[in-house]
Coordinates of C-alpha atoms in Angstrom, one line a residue:
X603 CA 0.7 29.8 22.3
X604 CA 2.4 32.8 23.8
X605 CA 5.5 33.9 21.9
X606 CA 8.5 34.3 24.3
X607 CA 10.4 36.5 21.8
X608 CA 9.6 39.7 19.9
X609 CA 11.4 41.2 16.8
X610 CA 14.7 42.8 17.9
X611 CA 15.2 40.4 20.9
X612 CA 18.7 38.8 21.1
X613 CA 19.3 35.2 22.0
X614 CA 22.7 34.3 23.5
X615 CA 24.0 37.6 22.2
X616 CA 24.1 36.1 18.7
X617 CA 20.7 35.5 17.2
X618 CA 18.5 38.6 16.5
X619 CA 14.8 37.8 16.1
X620 CA 13.2 39.2 12.9
X621 CA 9.7 37.7 13.2
X622 CA 7.6 34.6 13.5
X623 CA 7.7 32.1 10.6
X624 CA 5.1 29.7 12.1
X625 CA 3.5 28.2 15.2
X626 CA 2.8 24.6 15.9
X627 CA 1.2 22.8 18.7
X628 CA 4.4 22.6 20.7
X629 CA 6.9 25.1 19.2
X630 CA 7.3 28.4 17.5
X631 CA 9.7 29.0 14.6
X632 CA 11.3 32.4 14.2
X633 CA 13.2 34.0 11.5
X634 CA 16.4 35.4 13.0
X635 CA 19.8 36.7 11.9
X636 CA 23.1 35.2 13.1
X637 CA 25.1 38.3 13.8
X638 CA 28.3 36.4 14.0
X639 CA 27.9 35.7 10.3
X640 CA 26.8 39.2 9.4
X641 CA 28.8 42.4 8.9
X642 CA 25.9 44.3 10.5
X643 CA 26.3 45.2 14.1
X644 CA 22.9 44.8 15.9
X645 CA 22.3 46.4 19.3
X646 CA 20.0 44.5 21.6
X647 CA 16.3 45.2 21.7
X648 CA 16.3 47.2 18.5
X649 CA 14.5 46.7 15.3
X650 CA 16.7 45.1 12.6
X651 CA 16.7 46.7 9.2
X652 CA 17.1 44.4 6.2
X653 CA 20.7 43.9 5.0
X654 CA 22.0 42.0 2.0
X655 CA 24.8 40.3 3.8
X656 CA 22.9 39.2 6.9
X657 CA 22.9 35.4 7.6
X658 CA 19.2 34.5 8.0
X659 CA 18.4 31.4 10.1
X660 CA 15.4 29.6 11.4
X661 CA 15.1 29.2 15.2
X662 CA 12.7 26.6 16.4
X663 CA 11.9 27.3 20.1
X664 CA 10.2 24.8 22.5
X665 CA 9.1 26.1 25.9
X666 CA 8.8 23.3 28.5
X667 CA 6.5 25.4 30.7
X668 CA 4.0 25.7 27.8
X669 CA 4.3 22.1 26.8
X670 CA 4.7 20.4 30.2
X671 CA 5.4 17.1 28.4
X672 CA 8.8 15.5 28.3
X673 CA 7.7 13.4 25.4
X674 CA 7.6 16.5 23.2
X675 CA 11.0 17.5 24.5
X676 CA 12.3 14.0 23.6
X677 CA 10.9 14.4 20.0
X678 CA 12.5 17.9 19.8
X679 CA 15.9 16.5 20.8
X680 CA 15.5 13.6 18.4
X681 CA 14.9 16.0 15.6
X682 CA 18.1 17.9 16.4
X683 CA 20.0 14.6 16.6
X684 CA 18.7 13.4 13.3
X685 CA 19.3 16.7 11.5
X686 CA 22.9 16.8 12.7
X687 CA 23.6 13.6 10.7
X688 CA 21.7 14.5 7.6
X689 CA 23.4 16.2 4.6
X690 CA 21.0 16.6 1.8
X691 CA 20.6 19.8 -0.4
X692 CA 16.8 19.7 0.1
X693 CA 16.7 19.3 3.8
X694 CA 17.5 22.5 5.8
X695 CA 21.0 22.2 7.3
X696 CA 21.5 21.8 11.1
X697 CA 23.4 24.7 12.5
X698 CA 23.1 24.6 16.3
X699 CA 21.2 23.2 19.3
X700 CA 21.1 24.5 22.9
X701 CA 18.8 25.2 25.8
X702 CA 18.3 28.3 27.9
X703 CA 17.2 28.2 31.6
X704 CA 15.3 31.1 33.2
X705 CA 13.6 31.4 36.6
X706 CA 10.3 30.2 35.2
X707 CA 11.1 28.1 32.1
X708 CA 13.5 26.0 30.2
X709 CA 13.7 26.7 26.4
X710 CA 15.1 24.3 23.8
X711 CA 16.3 25.9 20.7
X712 CA 17.1 24.3 17.3
X713 CA 18.9 26.5 14.7
X714 CA 18.6 25.6 11.1
X715 CA 19.2 27.0 7.6
X716 CA 16.4 29.3 6.6
X717 CA 14.8 28.3 3.3
X718 CA 13.5 31.4 1.3
X719 CA 10.1 30.2 0.2
X720 CA 6.6 29.3 1.3
X721 CA 5.0 26.1 2.3
X722 CA 2.7 24.3 -0.1
X723 CA -0.1 24.7 2.4
X724 CA 0.4 28.5 2.5
X725 CA 0.4 28.7 -1.2
X726 CA -2.9 26.9 -1.5
X727 CA -4.4 29.1 1.3
X728 CA -3.3 32.2 -0.7
X729 CA -5.2 31.0 -3.7
X730 CA -2.5 29.3 -5.8
X731 CA -3.7 26.6 -8.1
X732 CA -1.3 23.7 -8.8
X733 CA -1.3 22.0 -12.2
X734 CA -0.7 18.3 -12.7
X735 CA 2.8 18.9 -14.2
X736 CA 3.8 20.9 -11.1
X737 CA 2.4 18.3 -8.7
X738 CA 4.3 15.5 -10.4
X739 CA 7.4 17.6 -10.2
X740 CA 6.8 18.1 -6.5
X741 CA 6.2 14.4 -6.1
X742 CA 9.5 13.6 -7.8
X743 CA 11.5 16.0 -5.6
X744 CA 9.9 14.7 -2.4
X745 CA 10.5 11.1 -3.4
X746 CA 14.2 11.9 -4.0
X747 CA 14.4 13.3 -0.5
X748 CA 12.6 10.3 1.0
X749 CA 14.8 7.9 -0.9
X750 CA 17.8 9.5 0.9
X751 CA 16.1 9.3 4.3
X752 CA 14.9 5.7 3.9
X753 CA 18.4 4.7 2.7
X754 CA 19.8 5.1 6.2
X755 CA 20.5 2.2 8.5
X756 CA 18.2 2.1 10.3
X757 CA 15.9 4.1 7.9
X758 CA 14.7 7.5 8.8
X759 CA 10.9 7.7 8.5
X760 CA 9.5 11.2 8.4
X761 CA 6.0 10.3 9.7
X762 CA 4.5 13.8 9.2
X763 CA 4.6 14.7 5.5
X764 CA 1.9 17.3 4.8
X765 CA 1.6 20.5 2.8
X766 CA 2.8 22.8 5.5
X767 CA 6.0 20.7 5.9
X768 CA 7.0 21.1 2.3
X769 CA 8.6 24.4 1.3
X770 CA 8.8 25.6 -2.3
X771 CA 11.2 28.4 -3.4
X772 CA 10.5 30.9 -6.2
X773 CA 12.6 28.8 -8.5
X774 CA 10.5 25.7 -7.8
X775 CA 12.9 23.8 -5.6
X776 CA 11.3 21.7 -2.9
X777 CA 12.5 21.3 0.7
X778 CA 11.2 18.9 3.4
X779 CA 11.1 20.4 6.8
X780 CA 10.0 19.5 10.4
X781 CA 11.6 16.2 11.2
X782 CA 10.2 16.2 14.8
X783 CA 8.2 13.1 14.1
X784 CA 11.0 11.0 12.7
X785 CA 11.4 7.5 14.1
X786 CA 13.8 4.6 14.1
X787 CA 11.6 2.1 12.3
X788 CA 13.4 -1.0 13.6
X789 CA 13.4 0.1 17.2
X790 CA 9.8 1.4 17.4
X791 CA 7.8 -0.3 14.7
X792 CA 9.0 -3.9 15.1
X793 CA 8.7 -3.8 18.8
X794 CA 5.2 -2.2 18.5
X795 CA 6.4 0.8 20.6
X796 CA 5.7 3.6 18.1
X797 CA 4.4 6.9 19.5
X798 CA 1.2 8.2 17.9
X799 CA 2.5 11.3 16.0
X800 CA 1.7 13.0 12.8
X801 CA -1.2 14.8 11.3
X802 CA -4.3 12.5 11.2
X803 CA -5.7 13.7 7.8
X804 CA -2.5 12.6 6.1
X805 CA -1.7 9.4 8.0
X806 CA -1.9 5.9 6.6
X807 CA -4.2 3.4 8.3
X808 CA -1.3 1.5 9.8
X809 CA 0.3 4.7 11.1
X810 CA -3.0 5.4 12.9
X811 CA -2.6 2.1 14.6
X812 CA 1.0 3.1 15.7
X813 CA 3.0 1.2 13.1
X814 CA 5.3 3.3 10.9
X815 CA 7.2 2.1 7.8
X816 CA 8.3 3.3 4.4
X817 CA 4.8 3.1 3.1
X818 CA 3.5 5.6 5.7
X819 CA 5.6 8.4 4.0
X820 CA 4.3 7.3 0.6
X821 CA 0.7 7.4 1.7
X822 CA 1.1 10.8 3.4
X823 CA 2.8 12.1 0.2
X824 CA -0.2 10.9 -1.8
X825 CA -2.6 12.7 0.5
X826 CA -0.5 15.9 0.2
X827 CA -0.6 15.7 -3.6
X828 CA -4.4 15.3 -3.5
X829 CA -4.7 18.4 -1.3
X830 CA -2.7 20.4 -3.9
X831 CA -4.9 19.1 -6.7
X832 CA -8.3 19.3 -5.1
X833 CA -7.6 22.1 -2.5
X834 CA -9.5 19.9 -0.1
X835 CA -8.3 18.0 3.0
X836 CA -8.2 14.2 2.5
X837 CA -10.8 13.9 5.2
X838 CA -13.2 15.8 3.0
X839 CA -12.9 13.4 0.1
X840 CA -15.4 10.5 -0.3
X841 CA -14.4 6.9 0.5
X842 CA -15.0 3.9 -1.6
X843 CA -14.2 0.6 0.1
X844 CA -12.1 2.3 2.7
X845 CA -10.1 4.1 0.0
X846 CA -10.0 7.7 -0.9
X847 CA -12.1 8.2 -4.0
X848 CA -10.6 11.2 -5.7
X849 CA -11.2 10.5 -9.4
X850 CA -14.6 12.2 -9.5
X851 CA -13.1 15.3 -8.0
X852 CA -10.2 15.6 -10.5
X853 CA -9.4 15.9 -14.1
X854 CA -5.9 14.5 -14.4
X855 CA -4.2 11.9 -16.7
X856 CA -5.1 8.3 -16.3
X857 CA -1.4 7.5 -15.8
X858 CA -1.1 9.9 -12.8
X859 CA -4.4 8.9 -11.4
X860 CA -3.3 5.2 -11.4
X861 CA -0.1 6.1 -9.8
X862 CA -1.9 8.0 -7.0
X863 CA -4.3 5.0 -6.7
X864 CA -1.3 2.8 -5.8
X865 CA 0.3 5.3 -3.4
X866 CA -3.1 5.6 -1.6
X867 CA -3.9 2.0 -1.2
X868 CA -5.2 1.4 2.4
X869 CA -3.2 -1.9 2.6
X870 CA 0.5 -1.4 2.9
X871 CA 1.3 -4.5 0.8
X872 CA -0.7 -3.0 -2.1
X873 CA 1.4 0.2 -2.3
X874 CA 4.8 0.6 -4.0
X875 CA 7.4 -1.4 -2.1
X876 CA 9.8 1.6 -1.9
X877 CA 10.2 5.2 -2.9
X878 CA 12.6 4.1 -5.6
X879 CA 9.8 2.1 -7.2
X880 CA 7.4 4.9 -6.8
X881 CA 9.8 7.3 -8.5
X882 CA 10.4 4.9 -11.3
X883 CA 6.7 4.5 -12.0
X884 CA 5.9 8.2 -11.6
X885 CA 6.9 9.1 -15.2
X886 CA 6.2 5.7 -16.8
X887 CA 4.4 6.1 -20.1
X888 CA 1.9 3.4 -19.3
X889 CA 0.8 2.1 -16.0
X890 CA -2.0 -0.1 -17.3
X891 CA -1.5 -2.6 -20.1
X892 CA -4.0 -5.1 -21.2
X893 CA -2.7 -8.2 -23.1
X894 CA -4.6 -10.7 -25.0
X895 CA -4.0 -14.0 -26.8
X896 CA -5.3 -14.3 -30.3
X897 CA -8.7 -16.1 -30.3
X898 CA -9.0 -16.1 -26.5
X899 CA -11.5 -14.3 -24.2
X900 CA -9.0 -14.2 -21.3
X901 CA -8.0 -10.8 -20.1
X902 CA -4.6 -10.2 -18.6
X903 CA -3.9 -6.8 -17.2
X904 CA -0.9 -5.2 -15.7
X905 CA -1.3 -2.2 -13.3
X906 CA 1.8 -1.0 -11.6
X907 CA 3.1 -4.0 -9.6
X908 CA 0.0 -6.0 -10.0
X909 CA -1.0 -8.7 -12.5
X910 CA -4.8 -9.3 -12.9
X911 CA -6.3 -12.2 -14.9
X912 CA -10.0 -12.6 -15.7
X913 CA -11.0 -16.0 -17.1
X914 CA -14.6 -16.2 -18.4
X915 CA -16.8 -19.3 -18.5
X916 CA -16.2 -21.6 -21.5
X917 CA -19.8 -21.8 -22.6
X918 CA -18.8 -24.6 -25.1
X919 CA -21.6 -27.1 -25.1
X920 CA -19.7 -29.6 -27.1
X921 CA -16.5 -29.6 -25.0
X922 CA -15.5 -33.1 -23.8
X923 CA -15.2 -31.8 -20.2
X924 CA -18.8 -30.4 -20.3
X925 CA -20.2 -33.6 -21.9
X926 CA -18.6 -35.7 -19.2
X927 CA -19.9 -33.5 -16.4
X928 CA -23.5 -33.7 -17.9
X929 CA -23.2 -37.5 -18.0
X930 CA -22.1 -37.7 -14.4
X931 CA -24.8 -35.3 -13.4
X932 CA -27.4 -37.5 -15.1
X933 CA -26.1 -40.6 -13.3
X934 CA -26.1 -38.9 -9.9
X935 CA -29.6 -37.6 -10.6
X936 CA -30.9 -41.1 -11.4
X937 CA -29.2 -42.6 -8.4
X938 CA -30.7 -40.0 -6.1
X939 CA -34.2 -40.5 -7.5
X940 CA -33.9 -44.3 -6.8
X941 CA -32.2 -44.0 -3.4
X942 CA -34.3 -41.2 -2.0
X943 CA -37.6 -43.2 -1.7
X944 CA -35.7 -46.4 -0.8
X945 CA -34.1 -44.6 2.2
X946 CA -37.5 -43.5 3.5
X947 CA -38.8 -47.1 3.2
X948 CA -35.9 -48.5 5.1
X949 CA -36.1 -45.9 7.8
X950 CA -39.8 -46.7 8.2
X951 CA -39.0 -50.5 8.5
X952 CA -36.2 -49.7 10.9
X953 CA -38.5 -47.8 13.3
X954 CA -41.3 -50.5 13.1
X955 CA -39.0 -53.5 13.2
X956 CA -35.6 -53.1 14.9
X957 CA -33.2 -55.4 13.2
X958 CA -29.4 -55.2 13.1
X959 CA -29.0 -56.3 9.5
X960 CA -31.7 -53.8 8.5
X961 CA -29.9 -51.1 10.5
X962 CA -26.7 -51.8 8.5
X963 CA -28.5 -51.8 5.2
X964 CA -30.4 -48.5 6.0
X965 CA -27.2 -46.6 7.0
X966 CA -25.4 -48.0 3.9
X967 CA -28.2 -46.7 1.6
X968 CA -28.3 -43.3 3.4
X969 CA -24.5 -43.0 3.0
X970 CA -24.8 -43.8 -0.7
X971 CA -27.6 -41.2 -0.9
X972 CA -25.5 -38.5 0.6
X973 CA -22.6 -39.4 -1.8
X974 CA -24.9 -39.1 -4.8
X975 CA -26.5 -35.9 -3.6
X976 CA -23.0 -34.4 -3.1
X977 CA -22.0 -35.5 -6.6
X978 CA -25.3 -34.1 -7.9
X979 CA -24.6 -30.7 -6.3
X980 CA -21.0 -30.7 -7.3
X981 CA -21.7 -31.5 -11.0
X982 CA -24.6 -29.2 -11.1
X983 CA -22.5 -26.4 -9.7
X984 CA -19.7 -27.2 -12.2
X985 CA -22.1 -27.0 -15.1
X986 CA -23.6 -23.7 -13.9
X987 CA -20.1 -22.4 -13.5
X988 CA -19.2 -23.4 -17.0
X989 CA -22.0 -21.2 -18.3
X990 CA -22.0 -18.3 -15.9
X991 CA -18.9 -18.4 -13.8
X992 CA -15.6 -16.4 -13.8
X993 CA -12.2 -16.9 -12.3
X994 CA -10.2 -13.9 -11.1
X995 CA -6.5 -14.2 -10.3
X996 CA -4.7 -11.2 -8.8
X997 CA -1.0 -11.3 -8.1
X998 CA 0.8 -8.6 -6.1
X999 CA 4.4 -8.6 -4.8
X1000 CA 3.4 -10.0 -1.4
X1001 CA 0.2 -11.9 -1.9
X1002 CA -2.0 -13.4 -4.6
X1003 CA -5.7 -14.2 -4.6
X1004 CA -7.6 -16.7 -6.7
X1005 CA -11.4 -16.3 -6.8
X1006 CA -14.1 -18.5 -8.4
X1007 CA -17.3 -16.4 -8.8
X1008 CA -20.8 -17.5 -10.0
X1009 CA -24.2 -15.9 -9.3
X1010 CA -23.0 -13.9 -6.3
X1011 CA -21.3 -16.9 -4.7
X1012 CA -17.5 -16.9 -4.5
X1013 CA -14.8 -19.2 -3.3
X1014 CA -11.5 -17.6 -2.5
X1015 CA -7.9 -18.9 -2.0
X1016 CA -5.1 -16.7 -0.8
X1017 CA -1.3 -17.3 -1.0
X1018 CA 2.1 -15.7 -0.7
X1019 CA 3.7 -14.6 -4.0
X1020 CA 7.2 -15.0 -2.5
X1021 CA 6.4 -18.7 -1.8
X1022 CA 5.5 -19.6 -5.4
X1023 CA 7.9 -22.2 -6.6
X1024 CA 6.6 -23.0 -10.1
X1025 CA 3.7 -22.5 -12.5
X1026 CA 2.9 -25.5 -14.7
X1027 CA 0.3 -27.7 -16.4
X1028 CA -0.8 -30.8 -14.5
X1029 CA -3.1 -33.6 -15.4
X1030 CA -5.7 -34.8 -12.9
X1031 CA -5.0 -37.9 -11.0
X1032 CA -8.4 -39.1 -12.2
X1033 CA -8.0 -41.4 -15.2
X1034 CA -9.8 -40.7 -18.4
X1035 CA -13.0 -42.6 -19.2
X1036 CA -15.4 -42.7 -22.1
X1037 CA -17.5 -40.1 -20.4
X1038 CA -14.9 -37.9 -18.8
X1039 CA -11.4 -37.1 -20.2
X1040 CA -8.5 -36.6 -17.8
X1041 CA -8.6 -33.0 -16.8
X1042 CA -5.5 -30.8 -17.3
X1043 CA -5.2 -27.8 -14.9
X1044 CA -3.0 -24.8 -14.8
X1045 CA -1.3 -25.0 -11.4
X1046 CA 0.4 -22.5 -9.1
X1047 CA 2.8 -24.4 -6.8
X1048 CA 3.1 -22.5 -3.5
X1049 CA 5.1 -24.6 -1.1
X1050 CA 3.1 -27.8 -0.5
X1051 CA -0.1 -26.1 -1.8
X1052 CA -1.4 -26.6 -5.3
X1053 CA -3.8 -24.0 -6.7
X1054 CA -5.5 -25.5 -9.7
X1055 CA -7.7 -23.5 -12.1
X1056 CA -8.8 -23.1 -15.7
X1057 CA -9.4 -26.8 -16.5
X1058 CA -11.5 -26.0 -19.6
X1059 CA -9.0 -23.8 -21.4
X1060 CA -7.0 -24.9 -24.4
X1061 CA -3.5 -26.0 -23.9
X1062 CA -2.2 -22.9 -25.6
X1063 CA -4.2 -20.7 -23.2
X1064 CA -2.9 -22.5 -20.2
X1065 CA 0.7 -22.3 -21.4
X1066 CA 0.2 -18.6 -22.0
X1067 CA -1.3 -18.0 -18.5
X1068 CA 1.5 -20.0 -16.9
X1069 CA 4.1 -18.0 -18.8
X1070 CA 2.5 -14.6 -17.7
X1071 CA 2.3 -15.7 -14.1
X1072 CA 5.8 -17.0 -14.0
X1073 CA 7.2 -13.9 -15.7
X1074 CA 5.5 -11.7 -13.1
X1075 CA 6.9 -13.7 -10.2
X1076 CA 10.4 -13.6 -11.6
X1077 CA 10.1 -9.9 -12.2
X1078 CA 9.2 -9.4 -8.5
X1079 CA 11.8 -11.8 -7.2
X1080 CA 14.6 -12.0 -9.8
X1081 CA 16.6 -14.5 -7.7
X1082 CA 14.0 -17.1 -8.4
X1083 CA 15.4 -17.4 -11.9
X1084 CA 18.9 -18.0 -10.7
X1085 CA 18.4 -20.3 -7.7
X1086 CA 19.3 -23.9 -8.2
X1087 CA 16.2 -26.1 -8.5
X1088 CA 14.1 -23.2 -9.7
X1089 CA 15.8 -22.5 -13.0
X1090 CA 13.8 -25.1 -14.9
X1091 CA 10.6 -25.1 -12.9
X1092 CA 8.8 -22.7 -15.3
X1093 CA 8.5 -25.5 -17.9
X1094 CA 5.2 -26.6 -19.2
X1095 CA 5.9 -29.9 -20.9

């Protein structure tokens, strides 16, 4: 892009150009001196010597002739409008905005406070190596700025957080610059009218699809921090299940790695719900805690805002539930052995001698055979699951997932965490018999849905699991503990 101004040039008889600070795809940013705020008289078209009392400013100049795109002009004007209403010590202050018309061009000029420092991208390019402690400090400062931006009504979403848009001073203070990509999240995202802006390497999956929200800035911040630690663009890092796999490229604390893992989740609902939560968890001493119940093989893990349960197979040959299933399996097997040849005989007679009574008998036997085969498969599968199966339950703030897994086969149920009304123990509607005792399940009540699991566990284990799940839900949605009708739903008697 051709620079319209050179050092010493005056703009509006006020701003004297010192030099170029940076060039983007649509604008050039200059360092200049506001001569009205300086005691140094500056004649036009002369080189400007340094002066201690000179008021240095940053001039961002957009040339319409060179862009030829009114959308870029709109974004430029939006940046000026947003900056005018922002007052944060780590965002360069808005000073002025105007346009200049010439015979061949129209220039739009935004004047801001000049931050004495270098971008994080420039520091890396110059060979600077960031340590984990420094990167966490940068993350904290950026999150504090984002918390301020996201707190507006409607929220201000930056949409273009990257190393070159974060300035660090010699004293370590962090400034967030270039708000040209900000958007009104309610107006654009909810109406699916977002413009595709930002830097692709640092954009979240949903922003690539044109949807911007709080989580987009968190994801971009995570990519920026990875760049500082690895000195590699996020696009150069390997992927594992559509997620950036950075652990093999870094030697950082488990705590910080887990935090980055959450920030960089491809699915928006799996990330932190806000910058406030991300900030709170950034310096948490433990992000992963595994809890156990004495004498139990169940594993309950907490990772950030996620509860994970792993329930292994019982493998208890003498358990009443297993004995009952084996007895029912034996009955179904004997019935199948008897009905299978009888069905073929009846079918043969039906084809050789068409008779209405014989037709009814044949179809009745076939229906009974199908029922016994179904019972045989169900009981056989249940017994296999008791020896080799596992149950995985993962709860997150928005959704939960219940998976039965055995020998590569899995059955999955999904639900909404916000819709969970209670967690309790419930006996099966099937009455107890000499062969099969009445089963007692651990149940998650989600609206009209009942998610049953862990029938074979002891009552103590079921109560413990129900308590852990209920505590997690209340932690995510505190009002559930106070709402009438829900205060006593977390009981297990």
